[in-house]
Amino acid sequence: MTDQRFATAVIVGKPNVGKSSLLNALMGQKLALVSDKPQATRAPVIGILTTNDTQLMLVDEPGLLDPTYLLQRAMRAAAVAWVRRADMILYLHPAGGSNPPPLKTLIPELSEITQPIAMVRTKTDRCGKSRKSRSRPRPDVPEFPVCAERLTGLAPLVEWCRSHAPVRPFRYDVDDLSVQPQRFFVTELVREAAFERLGQELPYSLAVEVDEFREGSDPLYIRATLYTERESQKRMVIGKQGRTIRALGSDARRKIEEFLGQRVYLDLWVKTLAKWRSKPHAVARFGFREEIGGQI
Ligand SMILES: Nc1nc2c(ncn2[C@@H]2O[C@H](COP(=O)(O)OP(=O)(O)OP(=O)(O)O)[C@@H](O)[C@H]2O)c(=O)[nH]1
Ligand SMILES: [Mg+2]
């Protein structure tokens, strides 16, 4: 039997560069929420990819940005903590266009970055052939052009991860796809539906919490609450005669049914939790307990 390899690989980069799409493409199934709006990912999403002798814990991070409020500070803290723990870093930047800034400038809180870095150039379908062959800013960092949309360029990237993975036993069962509970993925899919249905700023002010997940029922009964920051936002999420929340709920239900592979009855409620994005208790409750720790 060949030796097993296990490694944690973090997927980092600025907002909207295609991190979550890459996680889904590598996993061969949808785990992470994807949106054309930036800053969609909040808590890191974890995928466990086991191929032959190698198990990779892939961590799809929130985009690295300068935080302006508590939720963003917690998101950044979570992202940086995973980079510290990682065995290797996949640094994403769109292909074509501008060269990526050095990773160090995106994470100044780390005095040095010692892990191997792969420069992943995303969305290759969006740039012409001539622009693909631009000179590389860091010849010492291997570059991998990928297209999550067309699933191209993935195998060499996985092979690079394998070659840098330490020889040690798998940490998870070979059938495991994630370490996060189904409830987490349900909240993410409701948020994805919200990003698609709601106007510019509204999805950012939303948090989703699963209140009930009735195992064994058919259809599976799930009750969840969408929290907005203001009453006026709550009214917009509900919409005229409840039309918006009904449409959002039906989109979300379809996504959840596909994810869980079973019929779902999704019961959505909308409440206001004033300015929750700046409140330590609320930010901790919506996924950042560790990051907020000392503040509550
Ligand atoms: N054309 C094309 N679009 C892509 C590709 N990969 C991602 N996108 C699109 O780019 C947008 C952002 O993708 P995400 O995967 O959500 O990006 P992200 O880096 O996770 O974004 P944040 O979580 O907000 O930081 C979405 O509209 C995706 O559909 C690709 O290979 N080709
Ligand atoms: Mg994302």
Tab-separated table of C-alpha atoms and ligand atoms in Angstrom:
chain	number	residue	atom	x	y	z
A	1	MET	CA	0.000	0.000	0.000
A	2	THR	CA	1.309	3.470	-0.862
A	3	ASP	CA	1.754	5.994	1.909
A	4	GLN	CA	-1.148	8.336	2.494
A	5	ARG	CA	-0.757	12.084	2.191
A	6	PHE	CA	-2.844	14.721	3.892
A	7	ALA	CA	-2.684	18.504	3.566
A	8	THR	CA	-4.686	21.642	4.163
A	9	ALA	CA	-4.770	23.960	1.153
A	10	VAL	CA	-6.301	27.408	1.542
A	11	ILE	CA	-7.921	29.191	-1.385
A	12	VAL	CA	-7.236	32.911	-1.001
A	13	GLY	CA	-7.438	36.121	-3.006
A	14	LYS	CA	-9.367	39.344	-3.315
A	15	PRO	CA	-13.179	39.241	-3.302
A	16	ASN	CA	-14.920	37.874	-6.403
A	17	VAL	CA	-11.858	36.288	-8.079
A	18	GLY	CA	-13.535	32.852	-8.219
A	19	LYS	CA	-12.454	31.127	-4.995
A	20	SER	CA	-15.784	29.442	-4.245
A	21	SER	CA	-16.221	28.455	-7.884
A	22	LEU	CA	-12.800	26.796	-7.792
A	23	LEU	CA	-13.684	24.869	-4.637
A	24	ASN	CA	-16.862	23.576	-6.303
A	25	ALA	CA	-14.981	22.702	-9.494
A	26	LEU	CA	-12.259	20.822	-7.603
A	27	MET	CA	-14.848	18.973	-5.523
A	28	GLY	CA	-16.892	18.114	-8.616
A	29	GLN	CA	-20.001	19.286	-6.810
A	30	LYS	CA	-21.471	22.438	-5.397
A	31	LEU	CA	-20.517	23.085	-1.795
A	32	ALA	CA	-19.901	26.821	-1.682
A	33	LEU	CA	-22.158	29.719	-2.500
A	34	VAL	CA	-21.204	31.609	-5.671
A	35	SER	CA	-22.312	35.108	-6.578
A	36	ASP	CA	-21.424	37.757	-9.128
A	37	LYS	CA	-21.464	40.201	-6.207
A	38	PRO	CA	-18.202	40.431	-4.191
A	39	GLN	CA	-17.893	39.411	-0.534
A	40	ALA	CA	-20.396	36.598	-0.827
A	41	THR	CA	-18.419	34.072	1.223
A	42	ARG	CA	-18.376	34.883	4.925
A	43	ALA	CA	-17.263	31.871	6.985
A	44	PRO	CA	-14.684	29.648	5.271
A	45	VAL	CA	-16.217	26.672	3.431
A	46	ILE	CA	-14.374	23.383	3.711
A	47	GLY	CA	-14.234	20.590	1.165
A	48	ILE	CA	-12.507	17.246	1.678
A	49	LEU	CA	-11.088	15.948	-1.586
A	50	THR	CA	-9.764	12.405	-1.514
A	51	THR	CA	-8.094	11.058	-4.638
A	52	ASN	CA	-6.006	7.876	-4.567
A	53	ASP	CA	-3.270	8.352	-1.951
A	54	THR	CA	-3.987	12.025	-1.188
A	55	GLN	CA	-6.555	13.771	0.957
A	56	LEU	CA	-6.810	17.540	0.684
A	57	MET	CA	-8.708	19.746	3.074
A	58	LEU	CA	-9.619	22.629	0.761
A	59	VAL	CA	-10.585	25.843	2.530
A	60	ASP	CA	-12.522	28.419	0.502
A	61	GLU	CA	-11.830	31.704	2.244
A	62	PRO	CA	-13.728	34.987	2.353
A	63	GLY	CA	-12.044	37.559	0.097
A	64	LEU	CA	-9.139	39.464	1.622
A	65	LEU	CA	-10.145	43.098	2.052
A	66	ASP	CA	-9.707	45.982	4.465
A	67	PRO	CA	-12.462	45.479	7.027
A	68	THR	CA	-14.730	48.362	7.967
A	69	TYR	CA	-17.133	46.739	10.438
A	70	LEU	CA	-17.037	43.926	12.982
A	71	LEU	CA	-18.385	41.178	10.703
A	72	GLN	CA	-15.703	41.956	8.109
A	73	ARG	CA	-13.023	41.994	10.811
A	74	ALA	CA	-14.183	38.547	11.962
A	75	MET	CA	-14.208	37.279	8.358
A	76	ARG	CA	-10.676	38.499	7.869
A	77	ALA	CA	-9.513	37.011	11.182
A	78	ALA	CA	-10.963	33.629	10.168
A	79	ALA	CA	-9.245	33.810	6.780
A	80	VAL	CA	-5.854	34.726	8.229
A	81	ALA	CA	-6.073	32.021	10.914
A	82	TRP	CA	-6.591	29.389	8.197
A	83	VAL	CA	-3.626	30.719	6.204
A	84	ARG	CA	-1.455	30.336	9.323
A	85	ARG	CA	-2.537	26.701	9.729
A	86	ALA	CA	-2.337	25.751	6.053
A	87	ASP	CA	0.257	23.499	4.442
A	88	MET	CA	-0.036	25.304	1.125
A	89	ILE	CA	-1.699	28.335	-0.404
A	90	LEU	CA	-3.644	28.655	-3.629
A	91	TYR	CA	-3.530	32.355	-4.449
A	92	LEU	CA	-6.207	33.262	-6.992
A	93	HIS	CA	-6.224	36.185	-9.382
A	94	PRO	CA	-8.097	36.538	-12.672
A	95	ALA	CA	-6.169	35.651	-15.829
A	96	GLY	CA	-5.344	38.493	-18.205
A	97	GLY	CA	-5.623	42.059	-16.992
A	98	SER	CA	-3.447	43.296	-14.147
A	99	ASN	CA	-0.733	41.234	-12.497
A	100	PRO	CA	-1.558	40.019	-8.981
A	101	PRO	CA	-0.032	42.005	-6.127
A	102	PRO	CA	2.406	40.007	-3.937
A	103	LEU	CA	0.381	37.859	-1.531
A	104	LYS	CA	2.271	39.401	1.378
A	105	THR	CA	0.672	42.787	0.650
A	106	LEU	CA	-2.798	41.235	1.004
A	107	ILE	CA	-1.953	39.685	4.385
A	108	PRO	CA	0.364	42.163	6.131
A	109	GLU	CA	-0.497	40.682	9.546
A	110	LEU	CA	1.718	37.676	8.726
A	111	SER	CA	5.381	38.540	9.192
A	112	GLU	CA	6.326	35.887	6.648
A	113	ILE	CA	4.607	33.334	4.483
A	114	THR	CA	6.606	30.134	4.500
A	115	GLN	CA	4.240	27.688	2.809
A	116	PRO	CA	4.425	26.828	-0.892
A	117	ILE	CA	2.249	29.137	-2.996
A	118	ALA	CA	0.542	28.299	-6.275
A	119	MET	CA	-0.536	31.279	-8.347
A	120	VAL	CA	-3.898	30.334	-9.809
A	121	ARG	CA	-5.085	32.468	-12.727
A	122	THR	CA	-8.878	32.162	-12.847
A	123	LYS	CA	-11.625	32.709	-15.423
A	124	THR	CA	-9.376	31.941	-18.409
A	125	ASP	CA	-12.489	31.816	-20.597
A	126	ARG	CA	-12.851	35.549	-20.134
A	127	CYS	CA	-9.507	36.609	-21.598
A	128	GLY	CA	-8.232	36.316	-25.154
A	129	LYS	CA	-5.339	34.025	-26.142
A	130	SER	CA	-2.780	36.830	-26.464
A	131	ARG	CA	-3.346	37.974	-22.895
A	132	LYS	CA	-2.950	34.480	-21.470
A	133	SER	CA	0.732	34.406	-22.358
A	134	ARG	CA	1.802	37.598	-20.561
A	135	SER	CA	5.040	37.488	-18.632
A	136	ARG	CA	4.803	36.066	-15.132
A	137	PRO	CA	5.410	38.471	-12.249
A	138	ARG	CA	7.081	35.819	-10.037
A	139	PRO	CA	8.921	33.165	-12.070
A	140	ASP	CA	9.662	31.258	-8.828
A	141	VAL	CA	5.920	30.777	-8.084
A	142	PRO	CA	4.250	28.160	-10.297
A	143	GLU	CA	1.272	29.459	-12.216
A	144	PHE	CA	-1.900	27.492	-13.007
A	145	PRO	CA	-4.462	28.851	-15.453
A	146	VAL	CA	-7.900	27.442	-14.580
A	147	CYS	CA	-11.492	27.869	-15.646
A	148	ALA	CA	-14.031	26.782	-13.047
A	149	GLU	CA	-16.810	27.314	-15.547
A	150	ARG	CA	-15.386	24.864	-18.113
A	151	LEU	CA	-13.536	22.700	-15.583
A	152	THR	CA	-10.179	23.142	-17.296
A	153	GLY	CA	-6.702	23.295	-15.742
A	154	LEU	CA	-7.759	21.494	-12.563
A	155	ALA	CA	-5.681	18.285	-12.789
A	156	PRO	CA	-2.232	20.000	-12.790
A	157	LEU	CA	-3.289	22.056	-9.771
A	158	VAL	CA	-4.398	18.977	-7.831
A	159	GLU	CA	-1.134	17.266	-8.769
A	160	TRP	CA	0.839	20.266	-7.457
A	161	CYS	CA	-1.115	20.036	-4.171
A	162	ARG	CA	-0.364	16.317	-3.984
A	163	SER	CA	3.342	16.882	-4.558
A	164	HIS	CA	3.454	19.307	-1.594
A	165	ALA	CA	1.265	17.245	0.739
A	166	PRO	CA	3.162	15.703	3.663
A	167	VAL	CA	3.105	11.924	3.960
A	168	ARG	CA	0.747	11.228	6.880
A	169	PRO	CA	-2.558	9.410	7.351
A	170	PHE	CA	-5.870	10.742	6.064
A	171	ARG	CA	-7.659	12.761	8.708
A	172	TYR	CA	-11.171	12.086	7.393
A	173	ASP	CA	-13.158	9.196	6.021
A	174	VAL	CA	-12.663	8.733	2.265
A	175	ASP	CA	-16.406	9.346	1.739
A	176	ASP	CA	-16.467	12.649	3.659
A	177	LEU	CA	-17.034	15.719	1.495
A	178	SER	CA	-16.940	18.314	4.236
A	179	VAL	CA	-16.633	18.705	7.966
A	180	GLN	CA	-19.378	21.297	8.238
A	181	PRO	CA	-22.940	20.356	9.179
A	182	GLN	CA	-25.830	20.262	6.699
A	183	ARG	CA	-27.403	23.193	8.527
A	184	PHE	CA	-24.422	25.355	7.536
A	185	PHE	CA	-24.891	24.519	3.843
A	186	VAL	CA	-28.612	25.246	4.134
A	187	THR	CA	-27.887	28.764	5.416
A	188	GLU	CA	-25.380	29.297	2.607
A	189	LEU	CA	-27.882	28.222	-0.057
A	190	VAL	CA	-30.537	30.560	1.355
A	191	ARG	CA	-27.942	33.345	1.248
A	192	GLU	CA	-27.099	32.433	-2.352
A	193	ALA	CA	-30.776	32.731	-3.295
A	194	ALA	CA	-30.840	36.103	-1.507
A	195	PHE	CA	-27.831	37.306	-3.528
A	196	GLU	CA	-29.703	36.391	-6.712
A	197	ARG	CA	-33.103	37.802	-5.737
A	198	LEU	CA	-32.366	40.929	-3.735
A	199	GLY	CA	-30.992	44.336	-4.767
A	200	GLN	CA	-27.443	45.595	-4.363
A	201	GLU	CA	-26.897	46.070	-0.614
A	202	LEU	CA	-29.667	43.913	0.847
A	203	PRO	CA	-27.884	40.529	0.765
A	204	TYR	CA	-25.005	41.974	2.794
A	205	SER	CA	-27.304	42.939	5.622
A	206	LEU	CA	-28.737	39.418	5.853
A	207	ALA	CA	-27.824	36.596	8.184
A	208	VAL	CA	-29.545	33.238	8.045
A	209	GLU	CA	-30.092	30.828	10.902
A	210	VAL	CA	-31.647	27.361	10.761
A	211	ASP	CA	-34.113	27.032	13.662
A	212	GLU	CA	-35.369	23.536	12.949
A	213	PHE	CA	-34.144	20.657	10.822
A	214	ARG	CA	-36.599	17.789	11.257
A	215	GLU	CA	-34.634	14.637	10.402
A	216	GLY	CA	-36.653	11.727	9.074
A	217	SER	CA	-39.613	13.758	7.810
A	218	ASP	CA	-40.562	13.610	4.114
A	219	PRO	CA	-40.417	16.208	2.765
A	220	LEU	CA	-37.629	17.228	5.122
A	221	TYR	CA	-38.958	20.136	7.188
A	222	ILE	CA	-36.521	23.040	7.587
A	223	ARG	CA	-37.409	26.266	9.366
A	224	ALA	CA	-34.990	29.150	8.971
A	225	THR	CA	-34.940	32.842	9.832
A	226	LEU	CA	-33.458	35.644	7.748
A	227	TYR	CA	-32.232	38.497	9.932
A	228	THR	CA	-32.033	42.003	8.515
A	229	GLU	CA	-30.447	45.029	10.161
A	230	ARG	CA	-33.436	47.376	9.813
A	231	GLU	CA	-37.236	47.189	9.683
A	232	SER	CA	-37.213	48.832	6.236
A	233	GLN	CA	-34.961	46.016	4.946
A	234	LYS	CA	-37.264	43.431	6.475
A	235	ARG	CA	-40.166	44.924	4.522
A	236	MET	CA	-38.131	44.740	1.294
A	237	VAL	CA	-37.146	41.115	1.890
A	238	ILE	CA	-40.784	40.179	2.494
A	239	GLY	CA	-41.997	42.227	-0.490
A	240	LYS	CA	-45.512	43.171	-1.507
A	241	GLN	CA	-47.927	40.567	-0.120
A	242	GLY	CA	-44.937	38.360	0.654
A	243	ARG	CA	-43.999	37.915	-2.997
A	244	THR	CA	-40.251	38.437	-2.616
A	245	ILE	CA	-39.744	36.054	0.283
A	246	ARG	CA	-41.921	33.442	-1.445
A	247	ALA	CA	-39.848	33.618	-4.640
A	248	LEU	CA	-36.602	33.600	-2.658
A	249	GLY	CA	-37.835	30.638	-0.614
A	250	SER	CA	-38.751	28.664	-3.684
A	251	ASP	CA	-35.288	29.276	-5.253
A	252	ALA	CA	-33.608	28.313	-1.991
A	253	ARG	CA	-35.738	25.191	-1.608
A	254	ARG	CA	-34.696	23.955	-5.065
A	255	LYS	CA	-31.030	24.540	-4.254
A	256	ILE	CA	-31.337	22.713	-0.922
A	257	GLU	CA	-33.209	19.801	-2.490
A	258	GLU	CA	-30.440	19.402	-5.033
A	259	PHE	CA	-27.770	19.600	-2.353
A	260	LEU	CA	-29.415	17.139	0.039
A	261	GLY	CA	-30.903	14.905	-2.664
A	262	GLN	CA	-34.349	14.862	-1.087
A	263	ARG	CA	-37.611	16.782	-1.019
A	264	VAL	CA	-37.675	19.766	1.309
A	265	TYR	CA	-40.357	21.923	2.891
A	266	LEU	CA	-38.642	25.235	3.588
A	267	ASP	CA	-40.349	27.514	6.068
A	268	LEU	CA	-38.702	30.957	5.954
A	269	TRP	CA	-39.211	33.786	8.435
A	270	VAL	CA	-37.833	37.319	8.416
A	271	LYS	CA	-36.852	39.239	11.539
A	272	THR	CA	-34.859	42.331	12.393
A	273	LEU	CA	-31.777	42.210	14.577
A	274	ALA	CA	-30.709	45.843	14.689
A	275	LYS	CA	-27.196	46.496	13.341
A	276	TRP	CA	-26.200	42.889	13.891
A	277	ARG	CA	-23.055	43.179	11.748
A	278	SER	CA	-21.471	45.403	14.394
A	279	LYS	CA	-22.578	43.414	17.447
A	280	PRO	CA	-20.173	40.842	18.900
A	281	HIS	CA	-22.919	38.499	20.145
A	282	ALA	CA	-24.647	38.430	16.785
A	283	VAL	CA	-21.452	38.057	14.741
A	284	ALA	CA	-20.396	35.181	17.019
A	285	ARG	CA	-23.807	33.554	16.682
A	286	PHE	CA	-23.714	33.722	12.889
A	287	GLY	CA	-20.498	31.756	12.512
A	288	PHE	CA	-17.603	33.598	14.124
A	289	ARG	CA	-17.587	32.396	17.725
A	290	GLU	CA	-13.832	31.783	17.770
A	291	GLU	CA	-12.922	35.103	16.183
A	292	ILE	CA	-15.161	37.118	18.535
A	293	GLY	CA	-14.252	35.024	21.601
A	294	GLY	CA	-12.687	37.624	23.892
A	295	GLN	CA	-15.085	40.403	22.922
A	296	ILE	CA	-18.241	38.953	24.496
B	1	LIG	N1	-16.646	33.277	-16.846
B	1	LIG	C1	-16.273	32.741	-15.682
B	1	LIG	N2	-16.794	33.221	-14.547
B	1	LIG	C2	-16.370	32.671	-13.391
B	1	LIG	C3	-15.407	31.638	-13.324
B	1	LIG	N3	-15.176	31.347	-12.027
B	1	LIG	C4	-15.989	32.153	-11.312
B	1	LIG	N4	-16.703	32.964	-12.125
B	1	LIG	C5	-17.709	33.961	-11.734
B	1	LIG	O1	-17.097	34.952	-10.916
B	1	LIG	C6	-18.028	35.428	-9.925
B	1	LIG	C7	-17.415	35.276	-8.533
B	1	LIG	O2	-17.230	33.899	-8.269
B	1	LIG	P1	-17.057	33.343	-6.779
B	1	LIG	O3	-16.592	31.937	-6.927
B	1	LIG	O4	-18.280	33.597	-5.976
B	1	LIG	O5	-15.869	34.274	-6.284
B	1	LIG	P2	-15.211	34.369	-4.823
B	1	LIG	O6	-13.771	34.666	-5.002
B	1	LIG	O7	-15.559	33.164	-4.026
B	1	LIG	O8	-15.953	35.650	-4.238
B	1	LIG	P3	-16.107	36.106	-2.688
B	1	LIG	O9	-16.549	34.923	-1.891
B	1	LIG	O10	-17.164	37.146	-2.762
B	1	LIG	O11	-14.779	36.652	-2.279
B	1	LIG	C8	-19.303	34.606	-10.125
B	1	LIG	O12	-20.203	35.346	-10.914
B	1	LIG	C9	-18.808	33.368	-10.865
B	1	LIG	O13	-19.804	32.758	-11.668
B	1	LIG	C10	-14.886	31.143	-14.575
B	1	LIG	O14	-14.052	30.246	-14.638
B	1	LIG	N5	-15.338	31.750	-15.696
B	2	MG	MG	-16.618	32.994	-2.282
